[in-house]
Coordinates of C-alpha atoms and ligand atoms in Angstrom, one line a residue:
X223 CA -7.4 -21.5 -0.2
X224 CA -9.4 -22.4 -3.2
X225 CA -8.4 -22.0 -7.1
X226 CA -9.7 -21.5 -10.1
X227 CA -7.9 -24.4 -12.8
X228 CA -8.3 -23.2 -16.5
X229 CA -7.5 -24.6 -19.5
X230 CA -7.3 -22.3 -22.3
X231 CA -8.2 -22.3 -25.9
X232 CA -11.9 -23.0 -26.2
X233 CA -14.7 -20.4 -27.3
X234 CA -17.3 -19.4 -25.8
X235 CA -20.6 -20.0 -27.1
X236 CA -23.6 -20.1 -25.4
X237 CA -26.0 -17.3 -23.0
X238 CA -24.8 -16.1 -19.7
X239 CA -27.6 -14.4 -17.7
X240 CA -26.5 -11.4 -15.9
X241 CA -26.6 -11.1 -12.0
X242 CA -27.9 -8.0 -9.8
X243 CA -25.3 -5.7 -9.4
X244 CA -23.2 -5.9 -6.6
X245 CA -22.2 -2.3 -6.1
X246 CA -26.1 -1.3 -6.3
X247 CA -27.0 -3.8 -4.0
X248 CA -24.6 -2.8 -1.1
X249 CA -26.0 0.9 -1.1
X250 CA -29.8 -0.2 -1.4
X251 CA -29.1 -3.0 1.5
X252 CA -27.9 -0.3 3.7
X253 CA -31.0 2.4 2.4
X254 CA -32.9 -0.4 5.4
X255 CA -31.6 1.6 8.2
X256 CA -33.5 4.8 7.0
X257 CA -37.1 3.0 7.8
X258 CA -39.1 0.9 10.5
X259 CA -40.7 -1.2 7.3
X260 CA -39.4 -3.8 5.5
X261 CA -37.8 -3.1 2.7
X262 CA -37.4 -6.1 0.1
X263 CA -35.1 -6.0 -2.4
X264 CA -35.1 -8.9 -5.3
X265 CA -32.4 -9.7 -8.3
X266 CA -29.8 -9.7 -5.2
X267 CA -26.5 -11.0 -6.1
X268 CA -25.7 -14.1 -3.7
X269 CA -22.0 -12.5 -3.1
X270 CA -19.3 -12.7 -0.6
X271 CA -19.7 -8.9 0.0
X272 CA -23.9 -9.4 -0.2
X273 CA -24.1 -11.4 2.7
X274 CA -21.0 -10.1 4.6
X275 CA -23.1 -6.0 4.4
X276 CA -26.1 -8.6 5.5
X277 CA -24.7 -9.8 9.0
X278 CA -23.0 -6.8 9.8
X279 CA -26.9 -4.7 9.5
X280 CA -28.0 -8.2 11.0
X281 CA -25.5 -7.5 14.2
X282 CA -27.4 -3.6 14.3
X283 CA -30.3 -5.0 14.9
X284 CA -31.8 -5.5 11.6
X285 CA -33.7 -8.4 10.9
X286 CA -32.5 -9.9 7.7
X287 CA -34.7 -12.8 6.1
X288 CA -32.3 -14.1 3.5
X289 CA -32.4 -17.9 3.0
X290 CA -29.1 -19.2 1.1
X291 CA -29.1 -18.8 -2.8
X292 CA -32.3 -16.6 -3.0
X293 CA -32.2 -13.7 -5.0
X294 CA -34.9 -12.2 -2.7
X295 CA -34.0 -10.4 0.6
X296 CA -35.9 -8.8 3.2
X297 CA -34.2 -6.8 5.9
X298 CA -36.5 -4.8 8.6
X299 CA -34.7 -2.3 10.6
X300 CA -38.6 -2.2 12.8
X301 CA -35.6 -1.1 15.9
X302 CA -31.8 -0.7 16.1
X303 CA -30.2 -2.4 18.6
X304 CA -26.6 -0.4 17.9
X305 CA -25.6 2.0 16.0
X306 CA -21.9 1.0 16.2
X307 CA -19.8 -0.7 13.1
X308 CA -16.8 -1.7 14.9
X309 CA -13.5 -2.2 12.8
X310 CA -13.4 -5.8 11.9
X311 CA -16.5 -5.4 10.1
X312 CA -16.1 -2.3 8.3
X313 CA -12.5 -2.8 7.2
X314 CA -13.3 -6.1 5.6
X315 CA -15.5 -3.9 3.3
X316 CA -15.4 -0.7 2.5
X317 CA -19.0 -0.2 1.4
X318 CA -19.9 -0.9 5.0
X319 CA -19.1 2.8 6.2
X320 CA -22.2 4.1 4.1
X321 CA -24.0 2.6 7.2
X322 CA -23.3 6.3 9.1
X323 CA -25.5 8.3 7.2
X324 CA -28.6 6.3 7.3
X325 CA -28.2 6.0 11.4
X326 CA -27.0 9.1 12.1
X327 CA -30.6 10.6 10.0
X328 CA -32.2 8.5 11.6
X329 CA -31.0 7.9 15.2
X330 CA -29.2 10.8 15.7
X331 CA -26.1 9.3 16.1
X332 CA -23.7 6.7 15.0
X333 CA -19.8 5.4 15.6
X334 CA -18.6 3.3 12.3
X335 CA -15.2 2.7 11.5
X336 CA -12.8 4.0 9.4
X337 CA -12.7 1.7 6.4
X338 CA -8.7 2.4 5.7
X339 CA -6.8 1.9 2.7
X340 CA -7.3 -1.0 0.5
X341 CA -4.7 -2.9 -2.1
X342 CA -6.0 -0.8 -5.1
X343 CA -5.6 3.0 -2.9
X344 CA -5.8 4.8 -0.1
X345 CA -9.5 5.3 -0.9
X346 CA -9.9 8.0 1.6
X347 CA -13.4 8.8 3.1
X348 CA -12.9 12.6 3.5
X349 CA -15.4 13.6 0.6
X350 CA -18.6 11.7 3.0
X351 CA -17.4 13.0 6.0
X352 CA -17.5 16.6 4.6
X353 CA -21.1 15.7 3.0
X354 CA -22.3 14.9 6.4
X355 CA -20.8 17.8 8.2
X356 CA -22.2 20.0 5.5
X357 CA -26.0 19.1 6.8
X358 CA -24.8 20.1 10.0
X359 CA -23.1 16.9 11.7
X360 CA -20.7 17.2 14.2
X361 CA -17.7 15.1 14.2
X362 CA -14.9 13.4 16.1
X363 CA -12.3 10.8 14.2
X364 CA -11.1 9.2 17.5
X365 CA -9.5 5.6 17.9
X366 CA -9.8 5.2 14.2
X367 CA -13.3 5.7 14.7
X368 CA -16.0 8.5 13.4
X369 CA -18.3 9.8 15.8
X370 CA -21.0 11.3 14.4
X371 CA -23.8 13.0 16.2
X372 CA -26.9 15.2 14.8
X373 CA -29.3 15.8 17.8
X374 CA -31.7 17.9 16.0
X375 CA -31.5 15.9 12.6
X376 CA -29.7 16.5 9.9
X377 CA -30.5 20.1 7.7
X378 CA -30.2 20.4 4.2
X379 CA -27.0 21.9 2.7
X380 CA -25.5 22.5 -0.4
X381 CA -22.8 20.2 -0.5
X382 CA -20.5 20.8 -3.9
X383 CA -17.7 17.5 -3.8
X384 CA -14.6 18.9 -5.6
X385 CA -14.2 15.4 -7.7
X386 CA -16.4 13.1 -8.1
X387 CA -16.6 10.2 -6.1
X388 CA -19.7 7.2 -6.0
X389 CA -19.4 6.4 -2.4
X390 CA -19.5 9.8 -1.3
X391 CA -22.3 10.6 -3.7
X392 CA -24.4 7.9 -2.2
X393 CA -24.0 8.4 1.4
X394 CA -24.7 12.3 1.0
X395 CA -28.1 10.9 -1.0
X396 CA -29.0 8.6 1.8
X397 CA -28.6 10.6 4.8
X398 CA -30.1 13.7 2.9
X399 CA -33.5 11.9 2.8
X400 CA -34.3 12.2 6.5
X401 CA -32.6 15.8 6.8
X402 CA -34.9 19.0 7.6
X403 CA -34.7 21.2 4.2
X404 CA -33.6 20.9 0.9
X405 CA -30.0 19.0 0.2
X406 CA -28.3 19.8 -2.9
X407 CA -25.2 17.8 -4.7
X408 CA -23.3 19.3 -6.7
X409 CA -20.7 17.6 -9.0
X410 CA -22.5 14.4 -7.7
X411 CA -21.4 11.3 -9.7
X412 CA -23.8 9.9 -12.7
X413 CA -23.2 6.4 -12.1
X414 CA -26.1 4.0 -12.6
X415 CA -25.9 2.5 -9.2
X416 CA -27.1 6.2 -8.0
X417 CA -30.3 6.9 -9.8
X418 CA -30.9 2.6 -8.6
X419 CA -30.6 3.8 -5.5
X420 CA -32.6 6.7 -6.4
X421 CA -35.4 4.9 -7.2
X422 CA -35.6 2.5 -4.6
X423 CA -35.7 5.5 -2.1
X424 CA -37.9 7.0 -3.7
X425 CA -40.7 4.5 -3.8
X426 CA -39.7 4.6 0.1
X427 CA -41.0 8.3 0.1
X428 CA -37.9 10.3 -0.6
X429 CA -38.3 13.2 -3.0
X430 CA -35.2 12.6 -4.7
X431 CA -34.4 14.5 -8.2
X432 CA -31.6 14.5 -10.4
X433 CA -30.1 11.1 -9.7
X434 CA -27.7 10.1 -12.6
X435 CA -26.9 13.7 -13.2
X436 CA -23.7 16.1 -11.8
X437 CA -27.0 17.6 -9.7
X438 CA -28.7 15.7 -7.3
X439 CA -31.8 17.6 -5.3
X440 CA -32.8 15.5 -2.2
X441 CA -36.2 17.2 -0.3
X442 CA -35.9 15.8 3.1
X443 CA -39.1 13.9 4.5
X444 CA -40.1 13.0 7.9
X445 CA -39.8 9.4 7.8
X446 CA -40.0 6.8 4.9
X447 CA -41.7 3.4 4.5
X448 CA -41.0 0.4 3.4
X449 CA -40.6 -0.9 -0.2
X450 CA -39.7 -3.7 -2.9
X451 CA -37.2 -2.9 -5.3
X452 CA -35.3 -4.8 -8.0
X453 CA -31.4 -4.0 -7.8
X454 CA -30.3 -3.2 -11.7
X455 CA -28.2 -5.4 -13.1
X456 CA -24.8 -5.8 -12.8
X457 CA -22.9 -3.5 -15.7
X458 CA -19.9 -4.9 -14.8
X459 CA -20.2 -8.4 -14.7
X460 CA -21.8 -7.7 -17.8
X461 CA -18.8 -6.3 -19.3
X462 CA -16.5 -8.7 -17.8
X463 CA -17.9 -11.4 -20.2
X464 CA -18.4 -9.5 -22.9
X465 CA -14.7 -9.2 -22.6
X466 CA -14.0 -12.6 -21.9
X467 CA -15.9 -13.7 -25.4
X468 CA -14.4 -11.4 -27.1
X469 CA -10.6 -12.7 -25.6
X470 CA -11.5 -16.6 -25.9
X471 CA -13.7 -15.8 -29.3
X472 CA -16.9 -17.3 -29.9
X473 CA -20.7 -16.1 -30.0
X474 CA -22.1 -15.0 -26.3
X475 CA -25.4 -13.7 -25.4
X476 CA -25.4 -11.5 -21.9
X477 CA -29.1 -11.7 -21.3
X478 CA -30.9 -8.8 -18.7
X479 CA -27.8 -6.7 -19.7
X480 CA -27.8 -3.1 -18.9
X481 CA -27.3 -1.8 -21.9
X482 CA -27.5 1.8 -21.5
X483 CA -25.3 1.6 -18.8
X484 CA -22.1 0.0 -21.5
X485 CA -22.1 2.5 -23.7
X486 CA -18.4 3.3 -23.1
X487 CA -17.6 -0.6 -22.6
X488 CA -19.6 -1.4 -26.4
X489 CA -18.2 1.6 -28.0
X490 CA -14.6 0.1 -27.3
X491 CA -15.0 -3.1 -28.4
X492 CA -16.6 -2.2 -31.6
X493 CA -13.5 0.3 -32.3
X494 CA -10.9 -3.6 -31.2
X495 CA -13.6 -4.8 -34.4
X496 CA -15.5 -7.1 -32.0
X497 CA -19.2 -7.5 -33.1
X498 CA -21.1 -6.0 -30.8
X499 CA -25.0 -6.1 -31.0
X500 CA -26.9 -4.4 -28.4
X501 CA -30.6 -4.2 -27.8
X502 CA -31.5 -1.9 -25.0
X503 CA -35.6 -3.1 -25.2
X504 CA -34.4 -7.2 -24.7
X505 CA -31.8 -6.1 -22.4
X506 CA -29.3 -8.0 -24.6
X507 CA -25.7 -7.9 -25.4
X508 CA -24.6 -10.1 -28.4
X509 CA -20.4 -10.4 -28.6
X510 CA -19.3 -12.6 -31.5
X511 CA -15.6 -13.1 -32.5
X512 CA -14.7 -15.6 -35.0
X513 CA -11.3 -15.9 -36.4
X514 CA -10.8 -11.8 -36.8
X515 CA -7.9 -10.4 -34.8
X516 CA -8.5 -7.9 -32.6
X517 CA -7.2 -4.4 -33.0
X518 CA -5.5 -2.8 -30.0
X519 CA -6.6 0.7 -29.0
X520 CA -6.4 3.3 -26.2
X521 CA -8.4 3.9 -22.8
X522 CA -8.6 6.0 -20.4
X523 CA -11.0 5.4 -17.3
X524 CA -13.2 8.4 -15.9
X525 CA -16.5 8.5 -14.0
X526 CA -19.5 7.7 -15.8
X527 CA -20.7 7.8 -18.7
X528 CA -16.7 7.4 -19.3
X529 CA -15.0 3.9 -19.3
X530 CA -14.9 2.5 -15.5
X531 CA -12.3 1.8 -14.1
X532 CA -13.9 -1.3 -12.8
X533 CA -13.3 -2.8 -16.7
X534 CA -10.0 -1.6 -16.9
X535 CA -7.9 -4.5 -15.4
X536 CA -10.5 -7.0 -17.9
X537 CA -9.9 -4.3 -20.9
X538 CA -5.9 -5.1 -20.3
X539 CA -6.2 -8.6 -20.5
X540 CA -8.2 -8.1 -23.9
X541 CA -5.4 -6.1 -25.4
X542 CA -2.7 -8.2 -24.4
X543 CA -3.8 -10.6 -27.5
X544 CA -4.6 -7.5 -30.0
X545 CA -3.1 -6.6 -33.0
X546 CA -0.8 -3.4 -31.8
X547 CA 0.0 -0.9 -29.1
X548 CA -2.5 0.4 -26.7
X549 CA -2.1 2.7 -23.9
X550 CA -4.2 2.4 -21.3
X551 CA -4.7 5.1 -18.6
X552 CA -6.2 4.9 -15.0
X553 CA -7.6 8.2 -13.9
X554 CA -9.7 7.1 -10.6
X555 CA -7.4 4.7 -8.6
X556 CA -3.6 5.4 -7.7
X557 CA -2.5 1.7 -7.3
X558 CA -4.7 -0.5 -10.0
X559 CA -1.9 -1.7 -12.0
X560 CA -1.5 -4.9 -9.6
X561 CA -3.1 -7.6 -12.5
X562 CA -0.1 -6.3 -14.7
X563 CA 2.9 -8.5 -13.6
X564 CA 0.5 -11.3 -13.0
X565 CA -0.6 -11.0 -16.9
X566 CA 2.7 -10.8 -18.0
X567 CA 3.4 -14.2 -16.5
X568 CA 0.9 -15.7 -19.2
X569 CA 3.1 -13.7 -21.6
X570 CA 1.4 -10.1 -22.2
X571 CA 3.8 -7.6 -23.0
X572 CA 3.0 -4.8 -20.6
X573 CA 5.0 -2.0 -19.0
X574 CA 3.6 0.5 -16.5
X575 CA 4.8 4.0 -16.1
X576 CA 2.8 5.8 -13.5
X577 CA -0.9 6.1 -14.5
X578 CA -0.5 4.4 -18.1
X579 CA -0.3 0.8 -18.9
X580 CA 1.6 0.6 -22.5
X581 CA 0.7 -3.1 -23.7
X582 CA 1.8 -4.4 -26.6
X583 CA 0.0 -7.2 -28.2
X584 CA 0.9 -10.7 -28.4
X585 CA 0.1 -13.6 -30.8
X586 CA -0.6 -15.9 -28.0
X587 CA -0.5 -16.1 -24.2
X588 CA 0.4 -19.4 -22.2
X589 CA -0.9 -20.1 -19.4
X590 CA 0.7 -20.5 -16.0
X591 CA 0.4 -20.0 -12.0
X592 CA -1.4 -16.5 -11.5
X593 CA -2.3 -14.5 -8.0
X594 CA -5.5 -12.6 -8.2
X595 CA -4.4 -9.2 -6.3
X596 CA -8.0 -7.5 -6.0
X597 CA -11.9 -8.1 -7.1
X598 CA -11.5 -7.2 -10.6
X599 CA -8.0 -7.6 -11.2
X600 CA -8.7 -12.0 -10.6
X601 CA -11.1 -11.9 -13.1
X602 CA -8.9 -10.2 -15.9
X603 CA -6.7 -13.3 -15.0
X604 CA -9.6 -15.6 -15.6
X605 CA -9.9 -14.0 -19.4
X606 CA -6.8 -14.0 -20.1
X607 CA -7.0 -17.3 -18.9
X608 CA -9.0 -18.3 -21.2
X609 CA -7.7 -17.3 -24.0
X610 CA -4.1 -18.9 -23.3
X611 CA -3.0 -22.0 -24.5
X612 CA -2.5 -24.6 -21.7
X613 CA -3.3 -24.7 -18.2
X614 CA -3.8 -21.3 -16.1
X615 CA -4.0 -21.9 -11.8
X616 CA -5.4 -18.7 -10.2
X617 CA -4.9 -19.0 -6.5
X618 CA -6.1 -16.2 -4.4
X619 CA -9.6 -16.8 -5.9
X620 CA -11.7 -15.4 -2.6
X621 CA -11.7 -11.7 -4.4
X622 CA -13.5 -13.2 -7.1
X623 CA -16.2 -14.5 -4.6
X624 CA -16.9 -11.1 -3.8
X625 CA -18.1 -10.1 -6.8
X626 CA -18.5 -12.7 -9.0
X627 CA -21.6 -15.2 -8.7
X628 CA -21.4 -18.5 -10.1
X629 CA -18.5 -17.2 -12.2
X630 CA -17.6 -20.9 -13.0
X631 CA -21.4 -21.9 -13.8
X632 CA -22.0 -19.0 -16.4
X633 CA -18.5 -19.6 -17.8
X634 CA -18.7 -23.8 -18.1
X635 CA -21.9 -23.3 -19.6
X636 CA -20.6 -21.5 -22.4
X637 CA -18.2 -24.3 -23.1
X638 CA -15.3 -22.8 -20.8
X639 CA -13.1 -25.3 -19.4
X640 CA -13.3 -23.7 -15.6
X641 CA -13.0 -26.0 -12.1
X642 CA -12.7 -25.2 -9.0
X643 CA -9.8 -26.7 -7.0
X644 CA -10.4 -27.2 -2.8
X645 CA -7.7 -25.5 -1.3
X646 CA -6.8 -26.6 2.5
Ligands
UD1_1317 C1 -17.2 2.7 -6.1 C2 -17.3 1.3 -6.4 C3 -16.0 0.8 -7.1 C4 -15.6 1.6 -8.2 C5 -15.5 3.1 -7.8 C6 -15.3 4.0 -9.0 C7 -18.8 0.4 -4.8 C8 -19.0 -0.5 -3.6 N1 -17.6 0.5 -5.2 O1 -16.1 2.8 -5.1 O2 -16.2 -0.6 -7.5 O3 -14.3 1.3 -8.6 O4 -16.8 3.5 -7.2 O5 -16.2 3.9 -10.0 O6 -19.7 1.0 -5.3 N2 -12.0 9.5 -2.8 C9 -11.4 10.4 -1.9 N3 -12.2 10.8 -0.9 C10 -13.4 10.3 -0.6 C11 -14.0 9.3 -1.5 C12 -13.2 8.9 -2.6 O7 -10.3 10.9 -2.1 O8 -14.1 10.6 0.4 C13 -11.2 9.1 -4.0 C14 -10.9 7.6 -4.1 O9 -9.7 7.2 -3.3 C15 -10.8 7.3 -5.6 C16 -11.8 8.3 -6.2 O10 -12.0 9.3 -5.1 O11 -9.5 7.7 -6.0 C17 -13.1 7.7 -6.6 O12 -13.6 6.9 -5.6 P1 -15.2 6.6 -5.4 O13 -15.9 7.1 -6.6 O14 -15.6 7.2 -4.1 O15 -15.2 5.1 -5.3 P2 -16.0 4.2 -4.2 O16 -17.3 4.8 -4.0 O17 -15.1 3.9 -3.1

C-alpha cells in the first residue's frame, strides 16, 4: 500500500488551483440516469470516487466517455441496460445509492444496495428511503437490498426530513424531477453542492426552486434533456489548504476558490489571527502566516452555512500548534474523532469525551508513523505533517485518493517537501 513521506518544517508559498468538487460531482454524475441525452459535465475531479461512481453507471448501461486525466466527462444514459447496484459496488461508496431515485423516476423501478455503515458512522439511509416513499414508492429492504418500484411514476409529496441530511436532500431533488405534481422539501439542507446540482438539472429542464435554502420546490416535468454543466469547485479541498498554509506558515493563493461557500471556514481562521483575504469576484483565497502564533479557539460543526464537518478533522490538526485550549465539537457524525490518537502521535495534546475534542496547543509537533483512518481524517495528518519537525510516514494513503487530486502536485509546488512511497 502506498505512502505519503513528509518532512516537516517548510512553508508554503506559492498558488494551488482548486479542483471540482468531489461531493458535487458524484450527485451531478448520477443526475445522467434521469435523461436519454448526453449530459457533459466539465471541471470533474479525476478522483478515486469520480471514476469508481463512473464504472458502476458504466456497468447500467451508461455510456461514459471519460479519457484518463480529463476534467471533461460525458456520460449518455440513451438506454439502461440494468437497473440493479449490486453490493460490492455500492458499499465501496456510499454516494452510489443516490442511483435509486434517478431509475426508479425514470424506469419505474430499481434494486441498489444498502450502502451500510462506514468508519466515521452508521450513516443510515432511512431519511431517502422515506423521501421516496413519500412520492409514493413502494418498498421492500430484502437481502440487504431496496427494492423500489413506482409503476405509475413517482407523484409529488411534501416531504419535511426531521434533520437535515445532504444525501437525502439530493436524492429527494433528483427523483422529484420526473415525478407527476409538485414535490416540496422541507428542512432540506443548504449546502452548496445542492443548488450545483440545482442548476445543472435545471438547464436539463427541471423546474427546480429554492435550492440552497431549508425549502426546496421541485415541479416535476415529463422528461429532461441533455446538458453541459461545470461542477463548482471544491470548498473543501479549498479549505484543506487554506488550513495547511496556515499550519506550515507561509503565503498561499487558492485560485477558482468558492468563496461564498467558506464563510464559516474564513471566519475561523481570521478569529486563530490568520490573514485571510478573500475575493469572491477572482474566486481567490489569500492565507498568509508569517512568524505570528496562532490563537486556539472553539468549533462546533453544523450543516451549512455552519462549519462542516468535513474541515473538522483539518481544523484539529491546526489547533494542535495554537496558542491555548480549544474545544472542538462534532454535531453531524457519531464516530469522527478517529484522526485524534493518530495526531497525538506527532505530539498534539488531545483528549476526546464524547462529541467534544478538548485540544490543547503545543509548541511543536514531531513527526512520526501515522494511519489515515478515513478521507478527511488522512489529510489532517498530512497538515499536521507538515508543520512537524522531522519526518511524518502516512500509510493507509488510498482515502486520500478518493478525494484528494494531485494532493502531492499542489502541495510540492508550494515548496512542500511531499513524496510518494510505492507500497507492495
Ligand atoms: C455528505 C457528504 C459528506 C459530508 C456530509 C455532511 C457526499 C458524498 N458526502 O454525506 O462528505 O460529511 O454530507 O456534510 O456528499 N443520516 C441519517 N439518515 C439518513 C441520512 C443521514 O440518520 O437517511 C444521518 C447521518 O448518519 C449523519 C447525518 O444524518 O449523522 C448527516 O448526514 P448527511 O448529511 O446525509 O451526509 P451524507 O449525505 O451521507
Amino acid at each position: 500500500m502506498d505512502s505519503l513521506k513528509i518532512t516537516g518544517g517548510h512553508k508554503l508559498n506559492g498558488t494551488i488551483p482548486v479542483s471540482g468538487a468531489k461531493n458535487s460531482a458524484l450527485k451531478l454524475m448520477a443526475a445522467c440516469l434521469l435523461t436519454r441525452e448526453p449530459l457533459t459535465l466539465t471541471n470533474m475531479p479525476n478522483l478515486a470516487d469520480t471514476r469508481f461512481l463512473s464504472q458502476l453507471l458504466a456497468s447500467l448501461g451508461v455510456e461514459v466517455y471519460w479519457p484518463k486525466g480529463d476534467s471533461e466527462c460525458r456520460l449518455n444514459a440513451a438506454e439502461l441496460t440494468s437497473t440493479i447496484a449490486p453490493y460490492d459496488q455500492v458499499r465501496k461508496m456510499r454516494a452510489s445509492f443516490n442511483v435509486l431515485g434517478p431509475m426508479l423516476a425514470r424506469e419505474g423501478h430499481a434494486t441498489v444496495s444498502l450502502p451500510g455503515g462506514c468508519a466515521i458512522g452508521a450513516r443510515p439511509v432511512d431519511l431517502h428511503l422515506q423521501a421516496l416513499e413519500g412520492m409514493g414508492a413502494d418498498l421492500k429492504v430484502e437481502a440487504g437490498y431496496v427494492k423500489a418500484a413506482a409503476i405509475h411514476g413517482l407523484k409529488g409529496a411534501k416531504i419535511v426530513f426531521p434533520f437535515v441530511s445532504v444525501g437525502a436532500t439530493e436524492h429527494a431533488m433528483l427523483a422529484a424531477t420526473l415525478a407527476n405534481g409538485e414535490t416540496v422539501l422541507e428542512n432540506a439542507a443548504r449546502e452548496p453542492e445542492i443548488a450545483d446540482l440545482a442548476d445543472c438539472l435545471n438547464s436539463m429542464g427541471a423546474r427546480i426552486s429554492g435550492a440552497g435554502t431549508a425549502t426546496v420546490r421541485i415541479e416535476g416535468v415529463e422528461s429532461l434533456s441533455g446538458a453541459q454543466h461545470a461542477v463548482m469547485p471544491d470548498r473543501i479541498e479549498a479549505g484543506t489548504y487554506a488550513m495547511a498554509a496556515a499550519a506550515a506558515g507561509g503565503d498561499v493563493t487558492l485560485n477558482g476558490a468558492p468563496v461564498a461557500a467558506l464563510g464559516a471556514l474564513i471566519d475561523a481562521l481570521k478569529r486563530c489571527g490568520v490573514d485571510v483575504d478573500a475575493d469572491e469576484s477572482a474566486a481567490t483565497i489569500r492565507i498568509q502566516r508569517n512568524g505570528s502564533a496562532l490563537k486556539a479557539i472553539n468549533i462546533d460543526t453544523q450543516p451549512h452555512p455552519g462549519f462542516p464537518t468535513d474541515l473538522q478533522a483539518q481544523f484539529m490538526a491546526l489547533m494542535s500548534i495554537a496558542d491555548g485550549t480549544s474545544v472542538i465539537r462534532e454535531n453531524i457524525f457519531e464516530n469522527r474523532f478517529m484522526h485524534a490518537p493518530e495526531l497525538s502521535r506527532l505530539g498534539a495534546n488531545i483528549q476526546v469525551r464524547g462529541k467534544e475534542a478538548i485540544v490543547q496547543g503545543v509548541s511543536q509537533l514531531r513527526g512520526a508513523p501515522v494511519m489515515a483512518t478515513d478521507l478527511r481524517a488522512s489529510v489532517s495528518l498530512v497538515i499536521a505533517g507538515l508543520a512537524a519537525e522531522g519526518e511524518t510516514q502516512v500509510n493507509r494513503i488510498y482515502h486520500l485518493d478518493r478525494g484528494f487530486e494531485r494532493l502531492e502536485e499542489k502541495l510540492t509546488g508550494c515548496g512542500a517537501n511531499i513524496v510518494r512511497v510505492d507500497g507492495d
